[in-house]
Amino acid sequence: MKQNFTILNLKQVKGLILSAFPNLKVMADSCEDIDVFKCELIGWVEKLRNEERLGAYRNLKNLIEFDCREVFELSTGTHVELNTISSLWHLLRGDDVGLTVDFAIDIYRQLERLLTEVPEKPSDVKVMHWMKRWPSGLNTSVMRIREANKQRIMEGLVEQIEHRHSETSRYAFPPDSTHEQKLELVDIWWNDYRFHLAMAVRSVAALNHLMDGTLSDETIALYHEAREKGMPIFITPYYLSLLNTTEKGYDDYAIRSYVFYSRNLVDTFGDIHAWEKEDEVVPEKPNAAGWILPEGGNIHRRYPDVAILIPDTMGRACGGLCASCQRMYDFQKGHLNFNLDKLRPKESWPQKLQRLMQYFEDDADLKDILITGGDALMSQNQSLHRILHAVYTMAQRKRRTNAENDANHQVAEIERVRLGTRLPVYLPMRINDELLDVLREFRIMGEAAGIKQFFIQTHFQTPLEVTTEARIAIKRLQSIGWTVNNQLVYNVAASRRGHTAKLRQVLNRLGVLCYYTFSVKGFEENHDVFTPNSRSLQEQLEEKSLGMLSAEQAKALTTRLLGTYKKEETLDDFCKSNDIPFVATDRSVLNLPGIGKSMTFSLVGIMPDGRRILMFDHDHTRRHSPVIEQMPKVFIKENKSIHEYLCQLKRIGENPKYYETIWQYTEGETEKRFPFYEYSEDR
């Protein structure tokens, strides 16, 4: 009979260990020295070595090898001593050394793996059953609740406009308007993205009012603390309408956990540091990835072939504040905010933009530019046009330089332009005719300058965010030749069985390709939403596997995708002809500080509180900065133990038995990139 570990205490788990491994108890009692115990333990492990359980063998060998070693934990920049086996020795001998039930369960599970068969992975039928638990925003019953939400919110917006007393606002009611006429106007304005920005919730009182008074006293108090610390609140009426304020209907936890603040986030705001060390730039000195960048904080770079551009425009703002934002430290500094008027381009910006484009032009490796923020599509059309035109002329000059130079003096030409945006989710009304004109013109001109791929890199977190409005926005972007890709942050809500697989399926049906599934970066502010990397690996091998493609299939699909704007029809036909629910084109990765994206790791330590220490290697499937070869292995302490994670899932209604195989995933390998995302010379 399987134990329900989520209800056991330390004494009970210790009893399980002593009962299951009595020989280890005898071994520990007879060894007065930890080194002797480790030698004896190695002998025991060697005797149990089995070809079918090599993963368990390698894992325990790692834990023994790294015991009593000090490693440099890169994310915090501190030295950490690993005492996994020493802690086990103390536990077996009955010594009180401050161990937790989380530690005891994990070490028991790792020992257990040596003696038991590798558990079977869930069947495809089971995974499909889990996927069906999660409706999309196109579900009829979901749409019915949201239409009621919209009507309720519009009533609240009428009240707000009536009390604004601003005759200069474009969103003011004509004198003597009836209530019905006011509602009709708000319904018309609802389709204008500027209306949602103007009426975005900026206070907890307004938030609770538009949420029909359903916020708990605890949440209200937390938001008051957040405002006192200078933490902004910004949620559009449209996005609020996606939440479910009733006790019936769909589970909106994935949306709430993405925009509602946690206690950890509020407590740590003001003391949050950049996870990605390469974002910390000192003038004239290389960043952590080895690149010297222009001053001003506009360019972020990790790899030889791609750099991020953050413009000095309203693109430094967002359509909402994501609770797990990787640039929360910049919100602290005021570099990113929701003071939209203050973010309008300064007169010096055009000159600065040219200087930044010169950086791309002069670099022999850069071929991919990701314009983000904030949010690239928060820039006004005129500002976005100026940025894209600067990119176009820079790409032209790089191409002209190659035409004039001999074969030994060629530079990389701009091949790919990406716009990082969550507005198709937060504010799909932004994808209007004027924006499409800007993007269409750039795509036509860009192709003439040699640019081959035009990506809208967006961020749907849950199938519930795929609404009728979002679907229209996606179709409009695709119709003018832009490919829509999705990046997902794999937080607790998204990590529930079948959830991310269902998101892939829903997005594929709209012609959206999945790009990355990111582990949450593990600082304390994100403790509540952090999902251990072993769960990401479990999802990759047990759920995403339903859409895994062979090398031949991936190449064939890439050829078809490169030859058409009709991604929706192409993906639908491919899935049907290959009898798969979706195509697994995304890679599951963690962004390592200064190193880049990787899921190549092994477990080397379990801390007394149960949190794991993982040793990462960089992704060998892509080009890196030369400095990477000089870097040692990277050690990361996870933000949450496996046991705490499973208990959290149980509290939100999940059955921990669904996740039973999670303990097996103690070593991972980074997936290869889907060839569509490779640069043309590498395909």
XYZ file of C-alpha atoms in Angstrom:
683
model
C 0.000 0.000 0.000
C 1.373 3.401 -1.014
C 2.023 5.863 1.782
C 0.417 9.306 1.740
C 3.568 11.253 2.566
C 1.782 14.614 2.653
C 0.305 13.733 6.066
C 3.379 12.225 7.731
C 5.653 13.921 10.262
C 9.410 13.530 10.694
C 9.131 10.780 13.311
C 6.838 8.726 11.071
C 9.074 9.064 8.007
C 12.126 8.169 10.080
C 10.259 5.043 11.171
C 9.664 4.152 7.519
C 13.366 4.529 6.757
C 14.389 2.328 9.688
C 11.793 -0.268 8.744
C 12.681 -0.345 5.047
C 16.473 -0.176 5.505
C 17.350 -1.865 8.836
C 20.835 -2.632 7.518
C 21.530 1.088 7.169
C 20.588 1.627 10.805
C 23.080 -1.066 11.827
C 25.674 0.447 9.515
C 25.222 3.960 10.923
C 25.381 2.792 14.553
C 28.568 0.853 13.898
C 30.317 3.749 12.136
C 31.515 6.427 14.548
C 32.936 8.444 11.662
C 30.988 9.811 8.699
C 33.757 8.930 6.252
C 33.623 5.311 7.337
C 29.837 5.341 6.946
C 30.136 6.714 3.422
C 32.605 3.981 2.474
C 30.229 1.336 3.806
C 27.295 3.016 2.023
C 29.178 3.026 -1.286
C 29.747 -0.703 -0.934
C 26.029 -1.269 -0.291
C 25.066 0.865 -3.286
C 27.505 -1.000 -5.542
C 25.983 -4.349 -4.564
C 22.530 -3.073 -5.561
C 23.649 -1.726 -8.919
C 21.182 -2.796 -11.579
C 21.044 -1.938 -15.282
C 17.337 -1.145 -15.048
C 17.900 1.248 -12.140
C 21.100 2.997 -13.204
C 19.521 6.412 -12.596
C 19.000 5.588 -8.917
C 22.569 4.277 -8.673
C 24.116 7.373 -10.294
C 22.010 9.627 -8.094
C 23.142 8.087 -4.802
C 26.743 8.039 -6.008
C 26.450 11.784 -6.644
C 24.979 12.433 -3.198
C 27.831 10.464 -1.590
C 30.522 12.073 -3.752
C 29.380 15.639 -2.993
C 28.801 15.093 0.714
C 30.876 17.397 2.941
C 31.813 19.495 -0.096
C 31.309 23.238 -0.340
C 29.894 24.574 -3.606
C 29.322 28.096 -4.901
C 25.586 28.645 -5.310
C 25.419 30.977 -8.304
C 22.007 32.604 -7.927
C 22.751 33.994 -4.454
C 26.520 34.193 -4.832
C 27.103 32.277 -1.594
C 28.994 29.134 -0.610
C 26.851 26.205 0.506
C 28.039 23.058 2.263
C 26.404 19.822 1.138
C 25.734 17.343 3.927
C 23.105 15.005 2.508
C 24.705 11.721 3.535
C 26.024 13.188 6.783
C 22.447 14.233 7.585
C 21.241 10.719 6.794
C 23.885 9.308 9.134
C 22.708 11.594 11.941
C 19.069 10.730 11.226
C 19.766 6.981 11.413
C 21.702 7.399 14.667
C 18.919 9.464 16.247
C 20.931 12.684 16.438
C 18.914 15.916 16.384
C 20.580 18.109 13.759
C 17.598 20.199 12.682
C 16.373 17.988 9.861
C 12.862 18.335 8.458
C 10.256 15.926 7.198
C 10.944 17.321 3.710
C 14.542 16.089 3.863
C 13.579 12.720 5.322
C 10.989 12.031 2.615
C 13.347 12.928 -0.233
C 16.246 10.812 1.069
C 13.839 7.915 1.704
C 12.578 8.184 -1.864
C 16.115 8.157 -3.265
C 17.047 5.080 -1.240
C 13.797 3.401 -2.230
C 14.655 3.780 -5.924
C 17.544 1.331 -5.492
C 15.202 -1.447 -4.366
C 12.052 -0.945 -6.423
C 11.175 -1.165 -10.075
C 11.114 2.077 -12.040
C 7.425 3.076 -11.960
C 5.518 3.071 -15.206
C 4.802 6.389 -16.838
C 1.136 7.363 -17.187
C -0.541 6.119 -20.326
C -1.450 8.430 -23.209
C -5.083 7.888 -22.292
C -4.410 9.082 -18.745
C -2.592 12.207 -19.964
C -5.456 13.009 -22.334
C -7.846 12.610 -19.407
C -5.810 15.112 -17.382
C -5.814 17.531 -20.322
C -9.598 17.466 -20.481
C -9.784 18.913 -16.971
C -8.710 22.324 -18.253
C -11.181 24.311 -20.373
C -10.062 27.087 -22.678
C -11.462 30.583 -22.825
C -13.324 29.501 -25.974
C -15.449 27.064 -23.955
C -19.139 28.069 -24.059
C -19.697 27.833 -20.292
C -16.558 29.888 -19.629
C -17.638 32.541 -22.137
C -21.039 32.764 -20.451
C -19.487 33.548 -17.050
C -17.151 36.099 -18.613
C -19.950 37.908 -20.405
C -21.627 38.353 -17.017
C -18.280 39.557 -15.630
C -18.004 42.116 -18.417
C -21.476 43.481 -17.762
C -20.739 43.793 -14.031
C -17.373 45.469 -14.669
C -18.904 47.891 -17.172
C -21.372 48.978 -14.501
C -18.414 49.675 -12.229
C -16.611 51.591 -14.974
C -19.668 53.798 -15.492
C -19.461 54.743 -11.806
C -15.746 55.484 -12.070
C -16.173 57.687 -15.146
C -19.031 59.566 -13.522
C -16.791 60.422 -10.563
C -13.687 61.368 -12.563
C -15.012 64.860 -13.416
C -12.559 65.140 -16.307
C -14.053 67.023 -19.219
C -10.815 66.673 -21.236
C -10.803 62.888 -21.153
C -11.768 61.130 -24.359
C -13.736 58.764 -22.128
C -16.300 61.168 -20.682
C -20.073 60.944 -20.987
C -22.008 63.647 -22.852
C -24.217 65.739 -20.568
C -27.657 64.328 -19.810
C -26.701 60.803 -20.931
C -28.965 58.098 -19.568
C -27.525 55.112 -17.744
C -28.290 52.900 -20.741
C -26.489 55.334 -23.060
C -23.471 55.364 -20.756
C -23.331 51.573 -20.782
C -23.557 51.593 -24.568
C -20.599 53.974 -24.750
C -18.533 51.864 -22.347
C -19.353 48.807 -24.461
C -17.999 50.627 -27.532
C -14.917 51.857 -25.674
C -14.292 48.297 -24.467
C -12.880 47.495 -27.918
C -10.319 50.339 -27.652
C -7.102 49.257 -25.946
C -6.458 52.816 -24.779
C -9.685 52.684 -22.769
C -8.427 49.683 -20.817
C -5.096 51.395 -20.124
C -6.885 54.553 -18.975
C -9.278 52.589 -16.753
C -6.787 50.002 -15.467
C -7.093 49.155 -11.783
C -4.448 50.982 -9.774
C -5.766 50.595 -6.216
C -6.946 47.735 -4.047
C -10.301 49.478 -3.531
C -10.916 49.624 -7.282
C -9.707 46.034 -7.642
C -12.103 44.746 -5.005
C -14.967 46.793 -6.429
C -14.556 45.386 -9.942
C -14.070 41.901 -8.429
C -17.584 42.220 -6.966
C -16.225 42.569 -3.435
C -14.841 39.026 -3.415
C -11.279 39.757 -2.260
C -10.501 38.338 1.160
C -9.518 40.591 4.049
C -6.070 38.984 3.938
C -5.628 39.853 0.245
C -6.802 43.423 0.781
C -4.360 43.895 3.650
C -1.550 42.432 1.544
C -2.257 44.878 -1.286
C -2.222 47.808 1.130
C 1.227 46.668 2.264
C 2.300 46.421 -1.365
C 1.252 49.986 -2.109
C 3.018 51.281 1.001
C 6.237 49.676 -0.293
C 5.809 51.339 -3.686
C 4.714 48.194 -5.493
C 2.454 49.107 -8.409
C -1.006 47.694 -9.120
C -2.087 47.594 -12.748
C -4.751 45.254 -14.159
C -6.905 46.081 -17.177
C -10.704 45.694 -17.029
C -10.508 43.182 -19.890
C -8.114 40.915 -17.993
C -10.171 41.199 -14.818
C -13.161 39.951 -16.783
C -11.324 36.635 -17.269
C -11.433 35.866 -13.547
C -14.230 33.836 -12.018
C -15.718 35.553 -8.972
C -18.409 32.891 -8.463
C -18.045 29.677 -6.489
C -19.042 27.639 -9.532
C -17.609 27.255 -13.006
C -13.980 27.174 -14.070
C -10.838 27.092 -11.923
C -9.034 30.440 -12.479
C -6.072 29.758 -10.169
C -3.618 29.962 -13.093
C -4.752 33.530 -13.802
C -4.916 34.632 -10.175
C -1.462 33.319 -9.327
C -0.029 35.249 -12.245
C -1.413 38.685 -11.413
C -2.223 38.547 -7.700
C 0.702 39.114 -5.365
C 1.906 36.547 -2.854
C 3.065 37.225 0.690
C 6.644 36.341 -0.306
C 6.624 38.830 -3.169
C 5.357 41.711 -1.058
C 7.698 40.935 1.843
C 10.785 40.895 -0.384
C 9.869 43.812 -2.673
C 12.558 46.436 -2.301
C 15.261 43.818 -1.801
C 14.900 41.861 -5.046
C 18.025 41.277 -7.120
C 18.492 40.417 -10.777
C 18.510 36.651 -11.197
C 20.273 36.902 -14.536
C 23.702 38.233 -13.611
C 24.321 39.434 -17.159
C 21.614 42.076 -16.585
C 23.953 43.821 -14.148
C 26.038 46.055 -16.401
C 29.014 48.274 -15.506
C 30.139 50.720 -18.230
C 33.173 49.537 -20.236
C 33.291 46.200 -18.398
C 32.082 42.802 -19.647
C 28.836 41.537 -18.177
C 28.611 38.064 -16.619
C 28.305 36.523 -20.085
C 31.420 38.315 -21.322
C 29.862 41.103 -23.421
C 30.655 44.827 -23.256
C 27.366 46.633 -23.806
C 26.407 50.221 -24.632
C 25.614 52.319 -21.574
C 22.017 53.083 -20.747
C 20.676 49.640 -19.881
C 18.889 49.254 -23.228
C 20.694 46.140 -24.441
C 20.860 42.796 -22.668
C 23.017 40.031 -24.088
C 23.926 36.469 -23.243
C 24.568 34.684 -26.546
C 26.741 35.597 -29.562
C 23.894 35.688 -32.066
C 21.049 37.430 -30.229
C 20.578 40.499 -28.053
C 17.582 42.108 -26.346
C 16.647 45.729 -27.010
C 14.597 47.578 -24.385
C 13.606 50.958 -25.855
C 13.194 54.238 -23.980
C 9.520 54.438 -24.901
C 6.201 53.384 -23.425
C 7.498 49.915 -24.282
C 9.073 49.993 -20.817
C 5.558 49.575 -19.455
C 3.377 46.476 -19.551
C -0.288 45.653 -19.937
C -0.188 44.282 -16.388
C 2.338 43.344 -13.726
C 3.078 39.615 -13.796
C 3.695 38.354 -10.275
C 6.741 36.291 -11.304
C 8.261 38.964 -13.585
C 11.999 38.386 -14.106
C 12.544 42.158 -14.111
C 10.796 42.892 -10.829
C 14.067 44.402 -9.626
C 13.644 47.072 -12.318
C 10.161 47.902 -11.030
C 11.836 48.564 -7.667
C 14.194 51.045 -9.323
C 11.426 52.720 -11.300
C 13.026 51.778 -14.622
C 9.840 49.892 -15.480
C 6.505 51.266 -14.322
C 2.969 52.229 -15.275
C 3.403 56.021 -15.331
C 2.591 56.023 -19.013
C 2.951 59.765 -19.571
C 6.466 59.757 -18.102
C 7.455 56.921 -20.413
C 6.765 58.776 -23.635
C 9.923 59.012 -25.767
C 12.282 61.858 -24.952
C 13.678 63.991 -27.771
C 17.067 62.326 -27.290
C 15.696 58.840 -27.899
C 16.020 58.878 -31.746
C 19.743 59.709 -31.423
C 20.218 57.074 -28.752
C 18.413 54.531 -30.907
C 20.860 55.119 -33.750
C 23.777 54.549 -31.365
C 22.226 51.262 -30.227
C 21.681 50.164 -33.824
C 25.353 50.874 -34.467
C 26.148 48.271 -31.814
C 24.193 45.644 -33.770
C 25.715 46.773 -37.054
C 29.312 46.631 -35.830
C 28.992 43.209 -34.196
C 30.044 40.342 -36.458
C 27.844 37.731 -34.709
C 24.475 39.372 -34.029
C 21.711 38.145 -36.306
C 18.663 38.093 -34.008
C 17.104 41.072 -32.213
C 14.424 40.693 -29.542
C 12.619 43.961 -28.850
C 10.915 43.746 -25.487
C 10.543 45.768 -22.287
C 8.234 45.971 -20.516
C 6.284 45.078 -23.583
C 7.226 45.896 -27.158
C 3.634 46.555 -28.226
C 3.076 49.054 -25.410
C 5.113 51.477 -27.548
C 2.883 53.809 -29.520
C 2.670 53.097 -33.241
C 4.866 56.059 -34.149
C 7.547 54.972 -31.681
C 7.364 51.348 -32.813
C 7.607 52.434 -36.445
C 10.742 54.446 -35.634
C 12.346 51.488 -33.858
C 11.536 49.013 -36.615
C 12.681 51.422 -39.323
C 15.996 51.787 -37.490
C 16.294 47.986 -37.401
C 15.521 47.816 -41.119
C 18.159 50.390 -42.106
C 20.708 48.708 -39.830
C 19.954 45.323 -41.443
C 20.347 46.919 -44.871
C 23.740 48.343 -43.963
C 24.982 44.996 -42.634
C 23.944 43.363 -45.876
C 25.599 46.092 -47.937
C 28.805 45.691 -45.943
C 28.928 41.987 -46.800
C 28.363 42.758 -50.484
C 31.338 45.106 -50.434
C 33.687 42.849 -48.427
C 35.461 39.673 -49.451
C 34.606 36.231 -48.061
C 37.087 36.603 -45.174
C 35.405 39.751 -43.824
C 31.742 38.808 -43.692
C 29.506 39.691 -40.742
C 26.291 38.044 -39.571
C 23.267 39.617 -41.203
C 20.026 40.228 -39.309
C 17.952 37.111 -39.873
C 15.272 37.286 -37.211
C 13.318 40.087 -35.512
C 11.144 39.334 -32.492
C 8.693 41.475 -30.564
C 8.241 40.310 -26.969
C 4.698 41.046 -25.841
C 1.927 39.786 -23.572
C -0.668 42.153 -25.036
C -2.413 39.443 -27.097
C -3.258 38.112 -23.613
C -3.570 41.240 -21.461
C -4.960 43.560 -24.118
C -5.792 41.875 -27.462
C -7.559 45.070 -28.635
C -4.070 46.506 -29.144
C -3.766 44.442 -32.329
C -5.680 47.019 -34.389
C -5.472 48.185 -37.997
C -2.910 50.913 -37.293
C -0.532 48.495 -35.561
C -0.960 45.943 -38.335
C -0.008 48.587 -40.905
C 3.253 49.242 -39.020
C 4.068 45.546 -38.725
C 3.100 44.733 -42.311
C 5.257 47.532 -43.708
C 8.254 46.415 -41.670
C 7.841 42.785 -42.702
C 7.793 43.727 -46.412
C 10.780 46.058 -46.075
C 12.591 43.643 -43.762
C 12.362 40.788 -46.238
C 13.987 43.031 -48.843
C 16.816 43.612 -46.331
C 17.355 39.874 -45.882
C 15.354 39.322 -42.680
C 13.806 35.855 -42.868
C 11.700 35.474 -39.719
C 9.315 37.844 -37.956
C 8.143 36.618 -34.559
C 5.552 37.859 -32.118
C 6.867 36.204 -28.972
C 3.943 36.197 -26.610
C 3.047 34.617 -23.313
C -0.149 32.656 -22.740
C -0.012 31.113 -19.286
C -3.198 29.060 -19.376
C -5.814 27.871 -21.894
C -8.264 30.163 -20.081
C -6.423 33.163 -21.546
C -7.218 32.005 -25.081
C -10.378 34.045 -25.660
C -12.319 35.070 -28.747
C -10.534 38.440 -28.633
C -7.128 36.754 -28.343
C -7.938 34.400 -31.211
C -8.836 37.345 -33.462
C -5.630 39.160 -32.487
C -3.537 36.089 -33.316
C -5.219 35.609 -36.701
C -4.635 39.247 -37.591
C -0.927 39.017 -36.762
C -0.554 35.821 -38.754
C -2.380 37.313 -41.750
C 0.402 39.881 -42.273
C 3.215 37.331 -42.153
C 4.246 37.339 -38.487
C 4.702 34.015 -36.695
C 3.190 33.904 -33.198
C 5.240 31.921 -30.652
C 4.509 31.290 -27.010
C 6.683 31.228 -23.904
C 5.294 29.792 -20.693
C 6.472 30.298 -17.123
C 6.057 26.929 -15.475
C 4.664 28.028 -12.138
C 2.648 25.895 -9.707
C -0.698 26.532 -11.403
C 0.690 25.723 -14.855
C 2.416 22.605 -13.515
C -0.780 20.753 -12.657
C -1.124 17.498 -14.574
C -2.285 18.046 -18.151
C -2.455 21.837 -17.915
C 0.552 22.727 -20.065
C -0.205 19.912 -22.528
C -3.693 21.338 -22.970
C -2.266 24.826 -23.504
C -0.038 23.483 -26.289
C -3.042 21.850 -27.930
C -5.229 24.966 -27.723
C -2.469 27.227 -29.056
C -1.558 24.844 -31.885
C -5.157 24.912 -33.047
C -4.738 28.665 -33.516
C -1.465 28.229 -35.388
C 0.684 29.308 -32.419
C 4.009 27.512 -31.958
C 5.322 26.924 -28.446
C 8.887 28.154 -27.901
C 10.013 27.772 -24.277
C 8.638 26.380 -21.030
C 10.614 28.248 -18.370
C 11.197 27.148 -14.797
C 10.432 29.943 -12.348
C 13.625 31.579 -11.179
C 14.166 30.665 -7.584
C 14.586 33.769 -5.428
C 12.443 34.107 -2.318
C 9.977 36.541 -3.935
C 8.828 33.706 -6.188
C 8.687 31.031 -3.510
C 4.906 30.669 -3.693
C 4.837 30.090 -7.466
C 8.066 28.097 -7.841
C 7.835 24.599 -9.308
C 10.831 22.271 -8.792
C 12.769 21.411 -11.947
C 12.056 17.722 -11.441
C 8.378 18.445 -12.141
C 9.318 20.277 -15.346
C 11.346 17.242 -16.390
C 8.478 14.947 -15.422
C 6.079 16.998 -17.582
C 8.518 16.881 -20.481
C 8.885 13.091 -20.414
C 5.385 12.079 -19.365
C 3.015 14.683 -20.849
C 4.792 16.678 -23.542
C 5.957 13.319 -24.912
C 2.524 12.906 -26.532
C 3.609 15.475 -29.104
C 7.278 14.584 -29.447
C 8.520 14.473 -33.034
C 11.217 12.390 -34.651
C 14.056 14.247 -36.377
C 12.446 13.467 -39.733
C 9.034 14.724 -38.601
C 10.519 17.914 -37.143
C 12.385 18.628 -40.371
C 9.296 17.982 -42.495
C 7.110 20.224 -40.331
C 9.741 22.975 -40.362
C 9.840 22.911 -44.172
C 6.079 23.319 -44.290
C 6.022 26.101 -41.702
C 8.745 28.078 -43.442
C 6.776 28.012 -46.670
C 3.464 29.402 -45.446
C 1.765 32.103 -43.392
C -1.082 29.672 -42.696
C 0.352 28.152 -39.538
C -3.080 27.165 -38.185
C -3.941 24.947 -41.155
C -0.411 23.533 -41.309
C -0.305 22.515 -37.636
C -3.842 21.137 -37.690
C -3.130 19.003 -40.754
C 0.176 17.784 -39.306
C -1.375 16.768 -35.964
C -4.229 14.929 -37.656
C -2.032 13.093 -40.130
C 0.361 11.999 -37.346
C -2.431 11.297 -34.824
C -0.990 13.508 -32.083
C -2.811 16.103 -29.923
C -0.143 18.796 -30.370
C 3.422 19.314 -31.542
C 6.052 19.541 -28.796
C 8.123 22.367 -30.262
C 8.998 24.022 -26.938
C 12.030 23.300 -24.791
C 11.781 22.964 -21.010
C 14.607 25.054 -19.526
C 15.833 27.110 -16.599
C 17.574 30.409 -17.319
C 20.879 30.043 -15.495
C 22.446 33.286 -14.241
C 25.033 34.406 -16.801
C 25.045 31.002 -18.502
C 21.878 30.713 -20.532
C 19.037 28.255 -20.846
C 19.562 24.658 -19.800
C 17.864 21.615 -18.336
C 21.044 19.544 -18.157
C 21.427 18.873 -14.443
C 21.947 16.274 -11.763
C 20.966 16.236 -8.101
C 24.030 16.623 -5.870
C 22.560 17.604 -2.529
C 19.447 17.737 -0.357
C 19.488 20.481 2.251
C 18.195 19.903 5.800
C 15.011 21.791 4.867
C 14.506 19.480 1.878
C 15.449 21.903 -0.860
C 17.601 20.383 -3.564
C 20.970 21.510 -4.870
C 21.233 20.873 -8.605
C 24.451 20.911 -10.629
C 23.828 22.336 -14.108
C 25.860 22.233 -17.265
C 25.264 24.657 -20.121
C 23.353 23.758 -23.269
C 25.873 22.231 -25.669
C 23.421 22.274 -28.594
C 23.850 25.999 -29.332
C 26.570 28.640 -29.579
C 27.585 30.390 -26.381
C 29.788 33.262 -25.380
C 33.471 32.215 -25.318
C 33.496 32.923 -21.571
C 31.273 29.883 -21.037
C 34.190 27.518 -21.561
C 35.990 29.069 -18.592
C 33.026 28.689 -16.258
C 32.784 25.748 -13.862
C 29.605 23.757 -13.358
C 26.706 25.826 -12.006
C 25.080 24.970 -8.668
C 21.538 26.177 -7.985
C 19.579 25.766 -4.748
C 15.911 25.313 -5.538
C 13.352 27.520 -3.863
C 11.079 24.774 -2.617
C 11.357 21.119 -1.617
C 9.512 18.421 -3.536
C 7.445 17.629 -0.443
C 6.413 21.249 0.043
C 5.454 21.436 -3.630
C 3.279 18.319 -3.394
C 1.595 19.629 -0.251
C 0.886 22.882 -2.061
C -0.691 20.962 -4.943
C -2.858 19.089 -2.460
C -4.071 22.373 -0.928
C -5.248 23.604 -4.326
C -7.186 20.429 -5.020
C -4.686 18.162 -6.773
C -4.169 14.500 -5.925
C -0.475 13.988 -5.016
C -0.717 10.419 -6.341
C -0.850 11.881 -9.863
C 2.740 13.037 -9.329
C 4.151 9.855 -7.787
C 6.959 9.508 -10.353
C 8.401 12.969 -9.619
C 11.025 11.523 -7.246
C 12.636 9.668 -10.159
C 13.658 12.845 -11.980
C 17.038 13.709 -10.509
C 18.969 14.203 -13.736
C 18.001 15.952 -16.941
C 19.287 16.740 -20.396
C 18.449 19.833 -22.435
C 16.239 19.148 -25.427
C 17.387 20.046 -28.907
C 15.855 23.116 -30.475
C 13.009 22.587 -32.913
C 14.660 23.234 -36.314
C 12.204 26.009 -37.171
C 13.933 28.040 -34.414
C 17.424 27.345 -35.694
C 19.123 29.951 -37.824
C 19.072 29.102 -41.527
C 22.730 28.008 -41.690
C 22.209 25.571 -38.793
C 19.119 23.756 -40.070
